[in-house]
Amino acid sequence: MESNNITLTVIQLDLDKSTESTSVIEKELGVEGTRLLIKSLKKEFVEKAFDLVANRSEYDLIQDLGGDGYRILFKDVNNAYQFVKKFAKLVEEHNINPDVKKRIFRIAATTGEVDYDQSESGVNLIVGHVVLAKLSRLVTATPGWFYIDKTTFDILPVDVQQDFTKESVKGKKHEDDFDAWRCQIFSDTSIPTIQPVTLQEIYDLFKKLTLSAQITRVAQFIGMPNDFRPSNYANLYQAKTAIVDWAEGDEEGEEYRLTRLNKLKDIILQVSVNS
């Protein structure tokens, strides 16, 4: 098949806490254990869910990104959505067993034009910066949730769209944030998932605090280092912005960032109630 431009829905999967899992496995089984884990994930979840999708096109396939990362390509967005549902169901069926390690994945999808060349292997199978750049941001979002871009959302059936809620996703440095839609794809509440929280939610809650002393307590309770705390001479807006900017930093990863933002949200609520 020659290289050609085609519109595809591209799903990306990423196992949450994979480093933690492989570290434990390699201590017990050596590096061969990691290979067994990767093969098991692909066979039990990715390939099985893919095989359950009916009426696949010639362009639909599993793209191996190395390790536990995969992209799954679909010509039809409905098939892409069905894959995600079937994949999540297989994972949840696995997680029911109390004797096995629970799995949770980050899942995202974007839709758009890519250059597709089936003669290529690995990451070079498809090329398309607009589609894949957004995908790379979405798949770093909250584990247990399915994130999609606007193009994907717009072509989903209306009844499926109702399962999604809109939020803003942080772009890379020097890039604008962009709109995305999400739905919680894993219903197993025994899996710890971090609730998404937007900066707008934080700022709206901050409106409840009108005293400098309240802002100071928030900075103390969240563990903000003294060097980063707002100056006593800063006005309320500047002080609130300084706290949010610090909490929103993602230098230790998206999961850490969301954990800190959720903690900030809870602290603001506590201070507003107890003041």
One Martini backbone bead per residue (centre of mass of N, CA, C, O) as a GRO file, in nm:
protein
  275
    1MET     BB    1   0.094   0.037   0.025
    2GLU     BB    2   0.068   0.354  -0.026
    3SER     BB    3   0.105   0.663   0.040
    4ASN     BB    4  -0.163   0.844   0.217
    5ASN     BB    5  -0.431   1.056   0.260
    6ILE     BB    6  -0.619   1.033   0.573
    7THR     BB    7  -0.902   0.998   0.774
    8LEU     BB    8  -0.857   0.951   1.128
    9THR     BB    9  -0.898   0.768   1.424
   10VAL     BB   10  -0.686   0.815   1.711
   11ILE     BB   11  -0.573   0.593   1.948
   12GLN     BB   12  -0.445   0.611   2.289
   13LEU     BB   13  -0.244   0.408   2.507
   14ASP     BB   14  -0.178   0.410   2.875
   15LEU     BB   15  -0.023   0.283   3.138
   16ASP     BB   16  -0.062   0.316   3.459
   17LYS     BB   17   0.211   0.280   3.645
   18SER     BB   18   0.435   0.115   3.480
   19THR     BB   19   0.697   0.149   3.640
   20GLU     BB   20   0.597   0.012   3.895
   21SER     BB   21   0.533  -0.264   3.768
   22THR     BB   22   0.815  -0.330   3.638
   23SER     BB   23   0.984  -0.317   3.894
   24VAL     BB   24   0.853  -0.557   4.037
   25ILE     BB   25   0.892  -0.771   3.816
   26GLU     BB   26   1.209  -0.751   3.789
   27LYS     BB   27   1.268  -0.845   4.079
   28GLU     BB   28   1.134  -1.138   4.024
   29LEU     BB   29   1.194  -1.196   3.679
   30GLY     BB   30   1.314  -0.983   3.535
   31VAL     BB   31   1.317  -0.857   3.213
   32GLU     BB   32   1.123  -1.079   3.107
   33GLY     BB   33   0.873  -0.977   3.262
   34THR     BB   34   0.817  -0.728   3.088
   35ARG     BB   35   0.758  -0.879   2.826
   36LEU     BB   36   0.518  -1.037   2.937
   37LEU     BB   37   0.343  -0.794   3.004
   38ILE     BB   38   0.321  -0.672   2.721
   39LYS     BB   39   0.195  -0.921   2.587
   40SER     BB   40  -0.051  -0.939   2.773
   41LEU     BB   41  -0.182  -0.665   2.716
   42LYS     BB   42  -0.222  -0.706   2.412
   43LYS     BB   43  -0.384  -0.974   2.416
   44GLU     BB   44  -0.611  -0.919   2.646
   45PHE     BB   45  -0.695  -0.618   2.533
   46VAL     BB   46  -0.624  -0.502   2.252
   47GLU     BB   47  -0.680  -0.741   2.056
   48LYS     BB   48  -0.954  -0.828   2.166
   49ALA     BB   49  -1.104  -0.560   2.117
   50PHE     BB   50  -1.044  -0.539   1.814
   51ASP     BB   51  -1.188  -0.813   1.733
   52LEU     BB   52  -1.483  -0.701   1.834
   53VAL     BB   53  -1.479  -0.522   1.588
   54ALA     BB   54  -1.684  -0.448   1.340
   55ASN     BB   55  -1.629  -0.355   1.020
   56ARG     BB   56  -1.346  -0.324   0.928
   57SER     BB   57  -1.094  -0.166   0.780
   58GLU     BB   58  -0.790  -0.148   0.610
   59TYR     BB   59  -0.692   0.089   0.825
   60ASP     BB   60  -0.733  -0.092   1.062
   61LEU     BB   61  -0.506  -0.077   1.348
   62ILE     BB   62  -0.219  -0.170   1.531
   63GLN     BB   63   0.013   0.047   1.698
   64ASP     BB   64   0.337   0.010   1.793
   65LEU     BB   65   0.530   0.207   2.045
   66GLY     BB   66   0.628   0.058   2.268
   67GLY     BB   67   0.580  -0.121   2.510
   68ASP     BB   68   0.259  -0.003   2.650
   69GLY     BB   69   0.217   0.146   2.375
   70TYR     BB   70  -0.078   0.253   2.179
   71ARG     BB   71  -0.224   0.257   1.857
   72ILE     BB   72  -0.558   0.303   1.716
   73LEU     BB   73  -0.700   0.263   1.397
   74PHE     BB   74  -0.979   0.451   1.240
   75LYS     BB   75  -1.221   0.532   1.000
   76ASP     BB   76  -1.446   0.492   1.222
   77VAL     BB   77  -1.565   0.643   1.502
   78ASN     BB   78  -1.752   0.415   1.604
   79ASN     BB   79  -1.530   0.201   1.625
   80ALA     BB   80  -1.358   0.352   1.824
   81TYR     BB   81  -1.566   0.359   2.053
   82GLN     BB   82  -1.609   0.053   2.072
   83PHE     BB   83  -1.326  -0.017   2.152
   84VAL     BB   84  -1.318   0.136   2.421
   85LYS     BB   85  -1.551  -0.016   2.554
   86LYS     BB   86  -1.427  -0.302   2.527
   87PHE     BB   87  -1.164  -0.246   2.669
   88ALA     BB   88  -1.282  -0.159   2.944
   89LYS     BB   89  -1.433  -0.424   2.998
   90LEU     BB   90  -1.184  -0.608   3.008
   91VAL     BB   91  -1.042  -0.462   3.239
   92GLU     BB   92  -1.270  -0.491   3.451
   93GLU     BB   93  -1.276  -0.799   3.450
   94HIS     BB   94  -0.989  -0.822   3.556
   95ASN     BB   95  -1.029  -0.640   3.826
   96ILE     BB   96  -1.222  -0.830   3.987
   97ASN     BB   97  -0.983  -0.987   4.057
   98PRO     BB   98  -0.820  -1.006   4.370
   99ASP     BB   99  -0.538  -1.161   4.253
  100VAL     BB  100  -0.490  -0.907   4.076
  101LYS     BB  101  -0.364  -0.652   3.911
  102LYS     BB  102  -0.467  -0.355   3.858
  103ARG     BB  103  -0.591  -0.171   3.576
  104ILE     BB  104  -0.498   0.148   3.421
  105PHE     BB  105  -0.588   0.394   3.173
  106ARG     BB  106  -0.496   0.601   2.922
  107ILE     BB  107  -0.736   0.774   2.704
  108ALA     BB  108  -0.725   0.876   2.353
  109ALA     BB  109  -0.866   1.101   2.085
  110THR     BB  110  -0.818   1.177   1.736
  111THR     BB  111  -0.910   1.374   1.438
  112GLY     BB  112  -0.761   1.335   1.103
  113GLU     BB  113  -0.510   1.405   0.894
  114VAL     BB  114  -0.297   1.154   0.746
  115ASP     BB  115  -0.002   0.984   0.678
  116TYR     BB  116  -0.028   0.662   0.522
  117ASP     BB  117   0.210   0.377   0.580
  118GLN     BB  118   0.221   0.029   0.582
  119SER     BB  119   0.537  -0.007   0.523
  120GLU     BB  120   0.564   0.100   0.785
  121SER     BB  121   0.690   0.128   1.120
  122GLY     BB  122   0.563   0.222   1.392
  123VAL     BB  123   0.562   0.568   1.418
  124ASN     BB  124   0.568   0.587   1.081
  125LEU     BB  125   0.286   0.503   0.980
  126ILE     BB  126   0.204   0.789   1.092
  127VAL     BB  127   0.151   1.137   0.982
  128GLY     BB  128   0.052   1.423   1.201
  129HIS     BB  129   0.071   1.691   1.391
  130VAL     BB  130  -0.214   1.787   1.469
  131VAL     BB  131  -0.316   1.512   1.574
  132LEU     BB  132  -0.064   1.408   1.755
  133ALA     BB  133  -0.022   1.648   1.946
  134LYS     BB  134  -0.292   1.631   2.092
  135LEU     BB  135  -0.270   1.336   2.176
  136SER     BB  136  -0.018   1.374   2.362
  137ARG     BB  137  -0.185   1.546   2.569
  138LEU     BB  138  -0.438   1.371   2.633
  139VAL     BB  139  -0.272   1.105   2.735
  140THR     BB  140  -0.181   1.275   3.012
  141ALA     BB  141  -0.425   1.255   3.153
  142THR     BB  142  -0.662   1.117   3.329
  143PRO     BB  143  -0.704   0.833   3.463
  144GLY     BB  144  -1.003   0.661   3.342
  145TRP     BB  145  -1.025   0.857   3.097
  146PHE     BB  146  -1.186   0.986   2.800
  147TYR     BB  147  -1.021   1.167   2.546
  148ILE     BB  148  -1.126   1.435   2.319
  149ASP     BB  149  -1.165   1.610   2.048
  150LYS     BB  150  -1.363   1.809   1.859
  151THR     BB  151  -1.378   1.638   1.603
  152THR     BB  152  -1.469   1.380   1.742
  153PHE     BB  153  -1.719   1.488   1.885
  154ASP     BB  154  -1.879   1.597   1.627
  155ILE     BB  155  -1.899   1.278   1.498
  156LEU     BB  156  -2.066   1.185   1.711
  157PRO     BB  157  -2.325   1.074   1.840
  158VAL     BB  158  -2.551   1.229   2.035
  159ASP     BB  159  -2.579   1.008   2.259
  160VAL     BB  160  -2.269   1.006   2.313
  161GLN     BB  161  -2.212   1.307   2.378
  162GLN     BB  162  -2.369   1.301   2.661
  163ASP     BB  163  -2.110   1.159   2.812
  164PHE     BB  164  -1.976   1.438   2.776
  165THR     BB  165  -1.733   1.681   2.886
  166LYS     BB  166  -1.607   1.996   2.906
  167GLU     BB  167  -1.257   2.103   2.860
  168SER     BB  168  -0.941   2.226   2.944
  169VAL     BB  169  -0.623   2.183   2.787
  170LYS     BB  170  -0.299   2.179   2.829
  171GLY     BB  171  -0.046   2.306   2.678
  172LYS     BB  172   0.235   2.371   2.581
  173LYS     BB  173   0.476   2.560   2.584
  174HIS     BB  174   0.368   2.828   2.390
  175GLU     BB  175   0.075   2.709   2.405
  176ASP     BB  176  -0.242   2.670   2.372
  177ASP     BB  177  -0.516   2.596   2.491
  178PHE     BB  178  -0.770   2.328   2.467
  179ASP     BB  179  -1.041   2.167   2.368
  180ALA     BB  180  -1.223   1.909   2.545
  181TRP     BB  181  -1.343   1.571   2.599
  182ARG     BB  182  -1.504   1.371   2.865
  183CYS     BB  183  -1.506   1.031   3.004
  184GLN     BB  184  -1.582   0.779   3.220
  185ILE     BB  185  -1.467   0.447   3.142
  186PHE     BB  186  -1.425   0.363   3.444
  187SER     BB  187  -1.640   0.220   3.703
  188ASP     BB  188  -1.433   0.125   3.903
  189THR     BB  189  -1.405   0.246   4.231
  190SER     BB  190  -1.135   0.087   4.325
  191ILE     BB  191  -1.008   0.280   4.132
  192PRO     BB  192  -0.786   0.533   4.147
  193THR     BB  193  -0.920   0.846   4.064
  194ILE     BB  194  -0.872   1.162   3.933
  195GLN     BB  195  -1.027   1.446   3.939
  196PRO     BB  196  -1.108   1.670   3.737
  197VAL     BB  197  -0.970   2.012   3.711
  198THR     BB  198  -1.025   2.347   3.670
  199LEU     BB  199  -0.925   2.672   3.680
  200GLN     BB  200  -1.208   2.794   3.692
  201GLU     BB  201  -1.295   2.656   3.952
  202ILE     BB  202  -1.083   2.784   4.131
  203TYR     BB  203  -1.155   3.085   4.079
  204ASP     BB  204  -1.449   3.063   4.173
  205LEU     BB  205  -1.378   2.983   4.466
  206PHE     BB  206  -1.198   3.234   4.533
  207LYS     BB  207  -1.443   3.438   4.554
  208LYS     BB  208  -1.501   3.358   4.862
  209LEU     BB  209  -1.231   3.513   4.904
  210THR     BB  210  -1.165   3.849   5.078
  211LEU     BB  211  -0.907   3.782   5.253
  212SER     BB  212  -0.576   3.774   5.324
  213ALA     BB  213  -0.584   3.555   5.547
  214GLN     BB  214  -0.710   3.336   5.369
  215ILE     BB  215  -0.482   3.316   5.161
  216THR     BB  216  -0.262   3.239   5.361
  217ARG     BB  217  -0.389   2.969   5.450
  218VAL     BB  218  -0.384   2.831   5.179
  219ALA     BB  219  -0.074   2.836   5.140
  220GLN     BB  220  -0.016   2.669   5.395
  221PHE     BB  221  -0.199   2.409   5.354
  222ILE     BB  222  -0.060   2.331   5.065
  223GLY     BB  223   0.263   2.379   5.090
  224MET     BB  224   0.383   2.647   5.014
  225PRO     BB  225   0.658   2.784   4.956
  226ASN     BB  226   0.792   3.074   5.064
  227ASP     BB  227   0.920   3.165   4.784
  228PHE     BB  228   0.612   3.145   4.645
  229ARG     BB  229   0.469   3.330   4.810
  230PRO     BB  230   0.286   3.585   4.846
  231SER     BB  231   0.298   3.895   4.904
  232ASN     BB  232   0.182   4.121   5.140
  233TYR     BB  233   0.150   4.343   4.891
  234ALA     BB  234  -0.047   4.184   4.752
  235ASN     BB  235  -0.315   4.144   4.597
  236LEU     BB  236  -0.565   3.926   4.569
  237TYR     BB  237  -0.522   3.851   4.274
  238GLN     BB  238  -0.215   3.798   4.289
  239ALA     BB  239  -0.228   3.580   4.509
  240LYS     BB  240  -0.408   3.376   4.366
  241THR     BB  241  -0.233   3.343   4.112
  242ALA     BB  242   0.021   3.234   4.254
  243ILE     BB  243  -0.109   2.975   4.365
  244VAL     BB  244  -0.210   2.854   4.098
  245ASP     BB  245   0.059   2.847   3.946
  246TRP     BB  246   0.191   2.650   4.140
  247ALA     BB  247  -0.022   2.415   4.139
  248GLU     BB  248  -0.018   2.392   3.806
  249GLY     BB  249   0.238   2.267   3.794
  250ASP     BB  250   0.400   1.990   3.574
  251GLU     BB  251   0.697   1.881   3.655
  252GLU     BB  252   0.567   1.587   3.784
  253GLY     BB  253   0.310   1.568   3.631
  254GLU     BB  254  -0.027   1.524   3.584
  255GLU     BB  255  -0.104   1.376   3.844
  256TYR     BB  256   0.023   1.575   4.042
  257ARG     BB  257  -0.129   1.825   3.949
  258LEU     BB  258  -0.420   1.720   4.014
  259THR     BB  259  -0.376   1.667   4.310
  260ARG     BB  260  -0.313   1.964   4.384
  261LEU     BB  261  -0.574   2.094   4.276
  262ASN     BB  262  -0.767   1.931   4.457
  263LYS     BB  263  -0.648   2.030   4.719
  264LEU     BB  264  -0.703   2.330   4.672
  265LYS     BB  265  -1.007   2.307   4.650
  266ASP     BB  266  -1.054   2.198   4.940
  267ILE     BB  267  -0.920   2.432   5.096
  268ILE     BB  268  -1.101   2.662   5.004
  269LEU     BB  269  -1.358   2.543   5.121
  270GLN     BB  270  -1.266   2.533   5.417
  271VAL     BB  271  -1.198   2.835   5.455
  272SER     BB  272  -1.482   2.948   5.374
  273VAL     BB  273  -1.636   2.799   5.610
  274ASN     BB  274  -1.430   2.880   5.869
  275SER     BB  275  -1.444   3.215   5.842
   0.00000   0.00000   0.00000
